[in-house]
Coordinates of C-alpha atoms in Angstrom, one line a residue:
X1 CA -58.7 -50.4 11.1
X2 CA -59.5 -49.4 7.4
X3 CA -57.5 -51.5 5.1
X4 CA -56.1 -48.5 2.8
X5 CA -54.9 -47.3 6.2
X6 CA -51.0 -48.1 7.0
X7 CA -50.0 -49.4 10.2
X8 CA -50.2 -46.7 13.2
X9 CA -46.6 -46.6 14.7
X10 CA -48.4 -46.2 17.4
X11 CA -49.4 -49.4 18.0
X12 CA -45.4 -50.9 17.7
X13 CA -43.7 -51.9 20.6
X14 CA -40.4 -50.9 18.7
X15 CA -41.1 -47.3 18.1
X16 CA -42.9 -46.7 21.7
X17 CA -39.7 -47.9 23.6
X18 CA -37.4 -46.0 21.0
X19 CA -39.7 -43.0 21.3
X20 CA -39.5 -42.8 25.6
X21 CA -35.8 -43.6 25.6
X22 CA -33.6 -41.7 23.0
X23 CA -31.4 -39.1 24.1
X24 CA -33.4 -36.5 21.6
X25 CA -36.3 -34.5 22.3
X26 CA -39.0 -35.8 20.3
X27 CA -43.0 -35.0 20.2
X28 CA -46.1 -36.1 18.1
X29 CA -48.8 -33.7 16.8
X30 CA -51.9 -34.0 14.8
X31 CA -51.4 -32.5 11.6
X32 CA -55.0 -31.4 11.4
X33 CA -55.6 -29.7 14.6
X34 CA -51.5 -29.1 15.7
X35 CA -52.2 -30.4 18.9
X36 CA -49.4 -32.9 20.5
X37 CA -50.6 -36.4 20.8
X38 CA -47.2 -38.0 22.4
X39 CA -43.9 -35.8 23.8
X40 CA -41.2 -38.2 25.2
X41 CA -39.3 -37.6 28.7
X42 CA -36.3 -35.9 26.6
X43 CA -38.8 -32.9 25.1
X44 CA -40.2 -32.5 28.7
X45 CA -36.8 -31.9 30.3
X46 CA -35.6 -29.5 27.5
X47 CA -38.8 -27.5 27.4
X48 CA -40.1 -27.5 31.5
X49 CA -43.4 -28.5 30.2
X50 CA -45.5 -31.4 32.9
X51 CA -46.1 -33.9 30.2
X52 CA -50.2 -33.7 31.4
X53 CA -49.8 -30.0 30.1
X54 CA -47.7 -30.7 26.9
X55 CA -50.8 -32.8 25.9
X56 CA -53.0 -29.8 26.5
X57 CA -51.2 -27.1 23.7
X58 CA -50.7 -27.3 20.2
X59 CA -47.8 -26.3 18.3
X60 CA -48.4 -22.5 18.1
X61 CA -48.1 -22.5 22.2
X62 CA -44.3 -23.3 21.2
X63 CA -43.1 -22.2 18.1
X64 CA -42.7 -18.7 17.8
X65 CA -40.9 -18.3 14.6
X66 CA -39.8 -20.0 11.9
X67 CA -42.3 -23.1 11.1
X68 CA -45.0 -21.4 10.2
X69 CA -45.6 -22.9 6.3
X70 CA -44.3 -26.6 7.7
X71 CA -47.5 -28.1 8.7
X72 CA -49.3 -26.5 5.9
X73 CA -46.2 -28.5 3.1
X74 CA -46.9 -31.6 5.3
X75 CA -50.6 -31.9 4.9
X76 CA -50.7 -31.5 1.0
X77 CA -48.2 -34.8 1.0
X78 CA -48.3 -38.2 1.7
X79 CA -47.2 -40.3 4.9
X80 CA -43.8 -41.2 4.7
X81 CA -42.6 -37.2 3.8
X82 CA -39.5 -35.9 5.6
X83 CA -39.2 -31.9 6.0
X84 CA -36.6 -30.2 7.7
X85 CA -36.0 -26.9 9.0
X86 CA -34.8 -24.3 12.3
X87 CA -37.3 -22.3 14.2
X88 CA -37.6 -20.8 17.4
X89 CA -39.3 -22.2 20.1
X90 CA -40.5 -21.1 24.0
X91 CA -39.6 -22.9 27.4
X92 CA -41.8 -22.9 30.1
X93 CA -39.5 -19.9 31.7
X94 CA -40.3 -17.3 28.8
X95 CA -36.0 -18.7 27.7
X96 CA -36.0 -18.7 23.4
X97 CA -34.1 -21.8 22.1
X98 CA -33.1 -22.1 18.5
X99 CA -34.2 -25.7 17.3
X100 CA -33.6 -27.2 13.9
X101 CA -37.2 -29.6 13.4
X102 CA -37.2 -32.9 11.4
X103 CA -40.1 -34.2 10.8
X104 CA -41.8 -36.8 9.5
X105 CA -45.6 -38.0 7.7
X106 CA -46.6 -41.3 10.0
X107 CA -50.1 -42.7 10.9
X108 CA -50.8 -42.2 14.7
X109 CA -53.7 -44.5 15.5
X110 CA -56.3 -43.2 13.6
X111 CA -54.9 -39.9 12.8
X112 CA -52.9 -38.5 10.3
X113 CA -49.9 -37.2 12.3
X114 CA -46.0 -35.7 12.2
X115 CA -43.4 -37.0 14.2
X116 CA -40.5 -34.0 15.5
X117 CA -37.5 -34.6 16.2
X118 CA -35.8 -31.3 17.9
X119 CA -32.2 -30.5 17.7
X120 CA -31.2 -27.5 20.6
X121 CA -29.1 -25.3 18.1
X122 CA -28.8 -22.5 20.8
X123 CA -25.3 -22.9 22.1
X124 CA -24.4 -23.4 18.4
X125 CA -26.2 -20.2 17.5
X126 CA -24.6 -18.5 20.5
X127 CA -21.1 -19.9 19.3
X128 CA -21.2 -18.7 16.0
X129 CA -22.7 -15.3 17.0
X130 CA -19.6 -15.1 19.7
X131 CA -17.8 -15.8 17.0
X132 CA -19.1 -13.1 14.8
X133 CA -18.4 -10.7 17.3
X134 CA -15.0 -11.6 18.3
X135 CA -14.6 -10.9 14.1
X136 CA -15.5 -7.1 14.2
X137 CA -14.0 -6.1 17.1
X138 CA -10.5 -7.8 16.0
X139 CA -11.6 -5.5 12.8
X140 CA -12.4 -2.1 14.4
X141 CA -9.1 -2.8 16.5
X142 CA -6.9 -3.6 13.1
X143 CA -9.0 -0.7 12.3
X144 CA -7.8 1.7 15.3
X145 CA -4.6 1.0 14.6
X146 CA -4.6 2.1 11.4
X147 CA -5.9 5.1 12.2
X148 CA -3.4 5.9 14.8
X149 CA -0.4 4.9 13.1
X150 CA -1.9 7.6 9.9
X151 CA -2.3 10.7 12.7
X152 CA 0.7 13.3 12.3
X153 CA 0.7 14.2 15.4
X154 CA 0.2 13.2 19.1
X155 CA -2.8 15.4 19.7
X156 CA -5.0 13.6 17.1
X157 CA -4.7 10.5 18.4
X158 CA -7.5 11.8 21.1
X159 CA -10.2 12.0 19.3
X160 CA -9.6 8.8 17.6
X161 CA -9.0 6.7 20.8
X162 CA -12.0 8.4 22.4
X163 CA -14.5 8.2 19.7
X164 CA -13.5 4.3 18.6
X165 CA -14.0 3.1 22.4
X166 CA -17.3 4.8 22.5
X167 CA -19.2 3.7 19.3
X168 CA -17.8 0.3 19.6
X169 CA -19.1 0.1 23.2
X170 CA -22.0 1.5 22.3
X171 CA -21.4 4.0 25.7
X172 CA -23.1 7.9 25.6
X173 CA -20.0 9.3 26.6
X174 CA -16.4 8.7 27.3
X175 CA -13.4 10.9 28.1
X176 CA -9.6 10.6 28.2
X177 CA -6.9 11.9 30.3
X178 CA -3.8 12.1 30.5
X179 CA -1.2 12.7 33.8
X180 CA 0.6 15.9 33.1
X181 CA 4.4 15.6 33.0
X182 CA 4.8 17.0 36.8
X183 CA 2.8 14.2 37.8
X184 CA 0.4 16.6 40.2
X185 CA -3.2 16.5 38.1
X186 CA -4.4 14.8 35.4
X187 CA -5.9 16.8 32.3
X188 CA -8.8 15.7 30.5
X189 CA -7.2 15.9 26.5
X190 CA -10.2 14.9 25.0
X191 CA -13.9 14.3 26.0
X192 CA -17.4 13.3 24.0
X193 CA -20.8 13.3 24.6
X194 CA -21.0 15.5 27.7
X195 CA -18.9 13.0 29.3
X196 CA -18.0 14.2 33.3
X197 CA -15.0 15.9 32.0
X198 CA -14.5 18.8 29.8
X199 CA -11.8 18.9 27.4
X200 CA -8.9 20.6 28.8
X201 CA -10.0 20.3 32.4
X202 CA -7.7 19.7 35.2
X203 CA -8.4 16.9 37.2
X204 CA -7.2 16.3 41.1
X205 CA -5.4 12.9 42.0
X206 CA -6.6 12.4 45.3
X207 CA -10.2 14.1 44.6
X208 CA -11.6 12.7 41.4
X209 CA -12.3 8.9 40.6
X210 CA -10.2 9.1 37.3
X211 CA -7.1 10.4 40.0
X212 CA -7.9 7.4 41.7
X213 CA -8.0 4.7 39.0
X214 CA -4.0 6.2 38.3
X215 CA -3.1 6.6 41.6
X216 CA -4.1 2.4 42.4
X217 CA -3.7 1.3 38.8
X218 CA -6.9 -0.6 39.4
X219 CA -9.9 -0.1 36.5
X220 CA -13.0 1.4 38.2
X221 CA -16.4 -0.5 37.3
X222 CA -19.8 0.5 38.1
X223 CA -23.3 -1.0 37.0
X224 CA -25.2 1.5 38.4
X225 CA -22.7 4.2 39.9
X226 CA -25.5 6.1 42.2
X227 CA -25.7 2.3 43.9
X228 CA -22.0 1.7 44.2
X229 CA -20.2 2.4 47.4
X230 CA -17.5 5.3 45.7
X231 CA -14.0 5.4 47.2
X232 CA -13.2 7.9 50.4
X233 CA -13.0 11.5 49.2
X234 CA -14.5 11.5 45.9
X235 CA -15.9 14.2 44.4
X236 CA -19.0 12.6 42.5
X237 CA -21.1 15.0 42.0
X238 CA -20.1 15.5 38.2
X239 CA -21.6 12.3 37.7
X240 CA -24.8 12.3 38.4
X241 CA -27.1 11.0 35.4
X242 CA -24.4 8.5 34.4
X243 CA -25.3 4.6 35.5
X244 CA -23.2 1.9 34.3
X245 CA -19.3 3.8 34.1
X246 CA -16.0 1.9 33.7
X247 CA -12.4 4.1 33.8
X248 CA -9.7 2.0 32.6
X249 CA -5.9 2.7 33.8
X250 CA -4.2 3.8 30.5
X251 CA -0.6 2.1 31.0
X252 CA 2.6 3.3 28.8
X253 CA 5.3 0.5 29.7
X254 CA 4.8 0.0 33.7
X255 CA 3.8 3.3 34.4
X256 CA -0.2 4.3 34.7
X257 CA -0.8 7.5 32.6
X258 CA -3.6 8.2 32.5
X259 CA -7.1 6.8 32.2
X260 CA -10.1 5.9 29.7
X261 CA -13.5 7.0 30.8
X262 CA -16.7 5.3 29.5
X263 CA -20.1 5.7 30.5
X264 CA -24.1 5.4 29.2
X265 CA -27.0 7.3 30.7
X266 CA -28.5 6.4 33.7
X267 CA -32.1 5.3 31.9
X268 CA -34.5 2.7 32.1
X269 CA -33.6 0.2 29.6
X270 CA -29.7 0.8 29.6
X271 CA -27.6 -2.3 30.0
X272 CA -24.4 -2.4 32.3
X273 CA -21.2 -3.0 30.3
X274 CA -20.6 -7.0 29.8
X275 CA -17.3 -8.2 30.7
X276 CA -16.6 -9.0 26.9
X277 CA -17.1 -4.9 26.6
X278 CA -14.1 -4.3 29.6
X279 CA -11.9 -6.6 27.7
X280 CA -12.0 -4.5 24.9
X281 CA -11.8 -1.4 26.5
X282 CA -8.6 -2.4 28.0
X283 CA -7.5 -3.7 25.1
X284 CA -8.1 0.0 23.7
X285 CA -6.3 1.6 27.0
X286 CA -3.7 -0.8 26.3
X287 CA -3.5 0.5 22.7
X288 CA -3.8 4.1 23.6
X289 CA -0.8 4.0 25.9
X290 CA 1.7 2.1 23.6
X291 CA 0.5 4.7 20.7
X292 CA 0.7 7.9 22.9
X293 CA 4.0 7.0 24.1
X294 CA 5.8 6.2 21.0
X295 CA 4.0 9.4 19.3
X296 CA 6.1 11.4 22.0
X297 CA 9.0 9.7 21.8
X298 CA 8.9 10.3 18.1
X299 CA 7.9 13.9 18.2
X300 CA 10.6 14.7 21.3
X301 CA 13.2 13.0 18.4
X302 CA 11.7 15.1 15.8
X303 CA 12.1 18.1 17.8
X304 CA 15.3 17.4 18.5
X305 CA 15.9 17.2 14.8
X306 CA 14.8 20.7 14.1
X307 CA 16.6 21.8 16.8
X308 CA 19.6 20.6 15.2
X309 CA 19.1 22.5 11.9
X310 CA 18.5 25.6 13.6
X311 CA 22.0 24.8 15.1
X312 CA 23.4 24.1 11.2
X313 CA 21.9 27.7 10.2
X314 CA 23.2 29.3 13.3
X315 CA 26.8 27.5 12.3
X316 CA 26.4 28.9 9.0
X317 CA 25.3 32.4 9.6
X318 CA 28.6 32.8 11.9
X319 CA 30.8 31.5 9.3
X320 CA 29.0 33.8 6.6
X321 CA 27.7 37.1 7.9
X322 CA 26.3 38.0 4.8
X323 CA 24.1 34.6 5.1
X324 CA 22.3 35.5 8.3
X325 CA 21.2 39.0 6.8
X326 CA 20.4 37.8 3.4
X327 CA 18.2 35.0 4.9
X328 CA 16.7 37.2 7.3
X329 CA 15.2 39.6 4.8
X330 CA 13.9 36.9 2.5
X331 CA 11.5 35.4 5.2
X332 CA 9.8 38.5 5.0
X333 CA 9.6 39.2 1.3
X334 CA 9.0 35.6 0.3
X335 CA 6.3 35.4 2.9
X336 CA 4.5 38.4 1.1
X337 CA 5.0 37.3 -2.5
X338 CA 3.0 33.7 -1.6
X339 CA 0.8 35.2 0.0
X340 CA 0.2 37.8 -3.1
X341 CA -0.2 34.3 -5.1
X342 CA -2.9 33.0 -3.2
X343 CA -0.3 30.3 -1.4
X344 CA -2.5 27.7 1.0
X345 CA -1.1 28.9 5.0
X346 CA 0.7 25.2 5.1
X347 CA 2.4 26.3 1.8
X348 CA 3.1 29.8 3.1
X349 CA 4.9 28.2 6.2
X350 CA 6.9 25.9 4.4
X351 CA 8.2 29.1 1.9
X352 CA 8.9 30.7 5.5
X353 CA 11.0 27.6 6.2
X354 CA 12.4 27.6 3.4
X355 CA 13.5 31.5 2.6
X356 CA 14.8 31.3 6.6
X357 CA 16.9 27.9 6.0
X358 CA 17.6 27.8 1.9
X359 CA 21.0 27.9 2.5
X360 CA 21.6 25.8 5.5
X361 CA 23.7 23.5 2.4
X362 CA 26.2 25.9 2.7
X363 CA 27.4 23.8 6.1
X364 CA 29.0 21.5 3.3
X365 CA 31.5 23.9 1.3
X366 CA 34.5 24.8 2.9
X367 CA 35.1 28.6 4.5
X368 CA 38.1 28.8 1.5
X369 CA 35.3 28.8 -0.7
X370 CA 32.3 30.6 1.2
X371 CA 34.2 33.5 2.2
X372 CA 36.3 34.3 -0.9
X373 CA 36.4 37.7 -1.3
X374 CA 37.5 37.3 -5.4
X375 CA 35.2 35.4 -7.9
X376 CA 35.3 31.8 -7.3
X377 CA 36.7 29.2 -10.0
X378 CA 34.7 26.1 -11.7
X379 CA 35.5 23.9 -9.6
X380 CA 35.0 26.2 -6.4
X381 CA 31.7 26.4 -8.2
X382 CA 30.9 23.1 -9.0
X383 CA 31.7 22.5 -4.9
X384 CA 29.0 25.8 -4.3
X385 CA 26.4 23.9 -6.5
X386 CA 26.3 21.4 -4.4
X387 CA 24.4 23.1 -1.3
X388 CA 21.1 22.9 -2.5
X389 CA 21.3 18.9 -2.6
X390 CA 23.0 18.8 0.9
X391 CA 20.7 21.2 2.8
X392 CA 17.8 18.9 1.3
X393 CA 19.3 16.1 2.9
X394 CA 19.6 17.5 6.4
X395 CA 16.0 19.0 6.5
X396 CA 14.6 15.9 4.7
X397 CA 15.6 13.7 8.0
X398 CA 12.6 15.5 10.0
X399 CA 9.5 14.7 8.8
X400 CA 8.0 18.5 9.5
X401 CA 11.0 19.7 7.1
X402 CA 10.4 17.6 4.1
X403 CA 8.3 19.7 2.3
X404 CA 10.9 22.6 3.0
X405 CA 13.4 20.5 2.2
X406 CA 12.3 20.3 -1.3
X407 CA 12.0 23.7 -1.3
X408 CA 15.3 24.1 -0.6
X409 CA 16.6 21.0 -3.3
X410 CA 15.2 23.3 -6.5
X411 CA 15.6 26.9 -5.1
X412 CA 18.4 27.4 -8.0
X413 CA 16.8 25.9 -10.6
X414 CA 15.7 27.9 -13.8
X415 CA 12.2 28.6 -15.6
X416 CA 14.0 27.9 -19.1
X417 CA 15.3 24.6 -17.4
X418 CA 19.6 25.6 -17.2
X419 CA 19.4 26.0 -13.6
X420 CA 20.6 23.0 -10.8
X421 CA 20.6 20.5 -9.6
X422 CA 17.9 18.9 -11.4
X423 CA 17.1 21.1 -14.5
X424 CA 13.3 21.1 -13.9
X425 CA 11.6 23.9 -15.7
X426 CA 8.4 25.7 -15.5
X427 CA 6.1 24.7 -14.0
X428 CA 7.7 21.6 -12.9
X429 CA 9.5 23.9 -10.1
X430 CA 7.5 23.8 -7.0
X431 CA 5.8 27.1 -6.7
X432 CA 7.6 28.0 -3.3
X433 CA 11.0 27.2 -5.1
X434 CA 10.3 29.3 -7.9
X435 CA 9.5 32.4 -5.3
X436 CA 12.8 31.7 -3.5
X437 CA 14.2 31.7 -6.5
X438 CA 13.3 35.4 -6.8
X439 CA 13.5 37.0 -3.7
X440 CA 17.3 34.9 -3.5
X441 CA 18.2 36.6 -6.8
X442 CA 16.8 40.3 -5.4
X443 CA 18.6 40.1 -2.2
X444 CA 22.1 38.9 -4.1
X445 CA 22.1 42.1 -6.3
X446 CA 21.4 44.1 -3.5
X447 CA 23.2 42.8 -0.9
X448 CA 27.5 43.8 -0.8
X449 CA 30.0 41.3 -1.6
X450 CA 33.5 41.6 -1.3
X451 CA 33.8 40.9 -4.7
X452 CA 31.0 43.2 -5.9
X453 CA 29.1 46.7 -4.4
X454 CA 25.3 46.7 -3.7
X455 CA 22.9 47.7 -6.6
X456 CA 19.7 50.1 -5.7
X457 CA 16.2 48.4 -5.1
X458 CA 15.3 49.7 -8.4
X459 CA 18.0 47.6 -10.4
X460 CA 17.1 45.1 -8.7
X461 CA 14.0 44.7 -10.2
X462 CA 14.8 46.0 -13.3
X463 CA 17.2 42.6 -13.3
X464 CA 14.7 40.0 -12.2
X465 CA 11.9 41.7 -14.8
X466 CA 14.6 41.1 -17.2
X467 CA 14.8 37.9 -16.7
X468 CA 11.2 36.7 -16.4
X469 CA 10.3 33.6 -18.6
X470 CA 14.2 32.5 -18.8
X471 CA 15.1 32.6 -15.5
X472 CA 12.0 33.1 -13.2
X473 CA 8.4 32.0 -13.7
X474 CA 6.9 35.8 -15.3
X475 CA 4.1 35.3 -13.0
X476 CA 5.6 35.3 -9.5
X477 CA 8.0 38.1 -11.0
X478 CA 4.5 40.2 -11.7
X479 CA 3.9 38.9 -7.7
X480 CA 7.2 39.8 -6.7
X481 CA 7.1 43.4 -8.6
X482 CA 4.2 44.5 -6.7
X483 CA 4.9 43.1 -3.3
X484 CA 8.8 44.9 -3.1
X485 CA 7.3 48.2 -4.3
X486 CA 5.0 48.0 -1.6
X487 CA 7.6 47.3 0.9
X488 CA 10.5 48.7 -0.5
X489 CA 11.4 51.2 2.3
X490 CA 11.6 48.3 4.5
X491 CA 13.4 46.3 2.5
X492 CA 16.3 49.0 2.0
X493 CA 16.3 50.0 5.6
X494 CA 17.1 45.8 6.6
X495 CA 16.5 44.7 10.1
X496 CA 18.3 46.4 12.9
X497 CA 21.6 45.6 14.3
X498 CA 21.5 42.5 11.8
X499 CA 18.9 40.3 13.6
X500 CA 16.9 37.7 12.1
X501 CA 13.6 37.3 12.6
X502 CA 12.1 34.7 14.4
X503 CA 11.3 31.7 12.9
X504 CA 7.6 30.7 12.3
X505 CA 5.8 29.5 15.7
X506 CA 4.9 26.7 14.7
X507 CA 8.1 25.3 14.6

């Protein structure tokens, strides 16, 4: 042995018994030629490697990525040099582990060599990646919800729920339906990707695989559906071309409601869904039902609302005569001025609302004081004033009203800023009050009172052009102007027999 040479390891009995018996995988390579030199029982169990053919490969036959520079950063040191780092490495099956490699300088006999010692950091790897997962679908749920709590309305909740569960299970189509409230078909409400169902189809209960997921309750799950064995009476033919499919019972309370479709392409290459995929669709399903039901409930109570202020307006147009007709021609006219101004159609609908109900306050003052027939006092007044706030507080309680309602809260006020019950002025007045605000003040000097006669169309507008840019914004009364000449004749005539129109569809 050279005397400038250290002492092989190698040739201690200490490091050859430590080396064949620790619990960690450990192997010797030449750093020259990166062919092994020594692997101990440990790195022949982990890898599936015979020992005779370990000592046969080099290190490229193993690592695949990762290690690439080490060998090269070990040679250009001396013995004794500790380097550390992960790689990946292959098994004798083809499997990839993740390793993390520490290795060390040493004399091997008469070679300059590097002991490894390998650390399996694949389960680790595979925990923290679970982990990882788990992380962004907990955020595209929290997500979800968000989004379904923000839609207005039942109806666009389908499109979320559908297009979530697909892009976040990666599927090529997916569908949702929904039992229809005779409980005889289900309806497909919303479908993407030329799922199986089109949107708005009808689909049989005892005929179609998605009647018979909510007729047993029991999620349908197919790898590859042409393979499966499909349930007695099926008609499958829609789905032909689809391989792995899953259709998840959507549940609200107890009750099965309808189900959530999912589906990818049947294509070489396309993975069936993993069970961590069919826990989170029916954690969407799940979700869907709970939001669907209470959107419902919510809207059935909202309609109920609004179909308690038509009952307030109805209650005040048989106490007030006058009312009913005097709200009934304002729909029309106020409808024509906004639409003169270039109103938005959600505005326009809520100036409908508001010319049909802009005196639904009125429920508030007393019949002593709504059908005096002589001029009423200041403090019969002060109690008439009061309407506008009242009627906003009734429409203000459904959610569809609340633009109307403050429609209805500033109909009275005043350009120059004297009106109630606020004193807003110009332009601080919502647009659609300002135009109630005229086509209120046309119909009052047109209308008969019992305390005063009708005045001709004409004076009418002579008044309200009068009073542009003190009492009504000069640019709605130019709309206004315009708008009653061109339906004046109508306007005179009234609508027959006293009849309101009806209110806006929409409602």
């Amino acid at each position: 042995m050279p005397r400038d040479r250290p002492r092989s390891l190698a040739d201690s009995p200490g490091f050859r018994l430590f080396f064949a018996n620790t619990p960690l995988p450990m192997w010797v390579y030449d750093l020259e030629t990166l062919r092994f030199l020594e692997i101990n029982e440990a790195a022949v169990a982990q890898y599936g490697f015979a020992r005779n053919e370990f000592l046969r490969m080099s290190l490229a036959d193993i690592v695949q990525t990762g290690t690439a520079g080490l060998p090269a950063a070990l040679g250009h040191r001396p013995p004794g040099l500790q380097l550390s780092g992960e790689s990946r490495h292959r098994c004798s099956d083809g499997r990839l582990i993740d390793v993390e490699i520490m290795s060390h300088t040493l004399w091997f006999g008469d070679r300059q060599a590097v002991l490894a010692v390998i650390q399996d950091l694949t389960q680790r790897n595979r925990a923290e990646a679970a982990q990882a997962q788990r992380v962004t679908e907990l955020e595209a749920l929290f997500d979800l919800s968000g989004q379904l709590r923000a839609a207005q309305q039942v109806e666009a909740m389908y499109p979320i729920l559908t297009d979530h569960a697909l892009n976040l299970l990666q599927a090529d189509c997916a569908s949702l339906a929904l039992l229809e409230p005779k409980r005889r078909w289900l309806t497909c409400v919303y479908s993407t990707g030329n799922a199986a169902e089109a949107s708005g189809s009808a689909l049989s209960l005892p005929e179609s695989l998605p009647g018979w997921v909510l007729r047993t309750g029991v999620m349908y799950f197919a790898d590859d559906l042409p393979r499966e064995p499909m349930p007695a009476g099926m008609d499958v033919a829609q789905y032909r071309g689809f391989g792995p499919l899953i259709i998840m019972p959507v549940r609200s309370e107890q009750d099965v409601t309808g189900t959530l479709a999912l589906a990818r392409r049947r294509a070489s290459g396309r993975r069936p869904f993993a069970d961590r995929e069919v826990r989170l669709l029916r954690g969407i399903a799940e979700m869907a039902g709970t939001a669907i039901r209470r959107a419902e409930l919510y809207q059935d109570l909202q309609q109920a609302h609004v179909q308690m202020v038509f009952a307030l307006a109805q209650a005040i147009e048989s106490r007030d005569s006058y009312t009913a007709r005097h709200s009934a021609r304002l729909v029309t006219l106020a409808e024509a001025v906004a639409r003169k101004l270039g109103c938005r159609d959600g505005e326009i609908e809520d100036i409908r609302w508001g010319a049909r109900l802009h005196d639904i306050g009125k429920i508030g003052v007393p019949d002593s004081v709504l059908g005096k027939p002589d001029r009423l006092t200041d403090a019969e007044w002060t109690l008439m004033r009061r309407h506008p706030g009242i009627g906003e507080e009734i429409l203000r309680s459904v959610e569809r009203m609340r633009g109307v309602a403050t429609l209805v809260r500033h109909h009275q006020e005043k350009w120059d800023g004297t009106g109630y019950p606020d004193g807003l002025r110009g332009e601080d007045i919502p647009l659609g009050a300002r135009i109630l605000a005229v086509v209120d003040a046309y119909g009052a000097v047109t209308d008969a009172r019992p305390y005063k006669p009708a005045r001709t169309h004409e004076e009418a507008v002579a008044e309200i052009q009068r009073c542009a840019g003190s009492q009504f914004d000069p640019r709605v009364v130019e709309a206004f102007c315009t708008v009653a000449q061109e339906l004046s004749n109508n306007l005179s005539a009234g609508p027959r027999n006293g009849a309101a129109p009806e209110p806006p569809a929409s409602a």
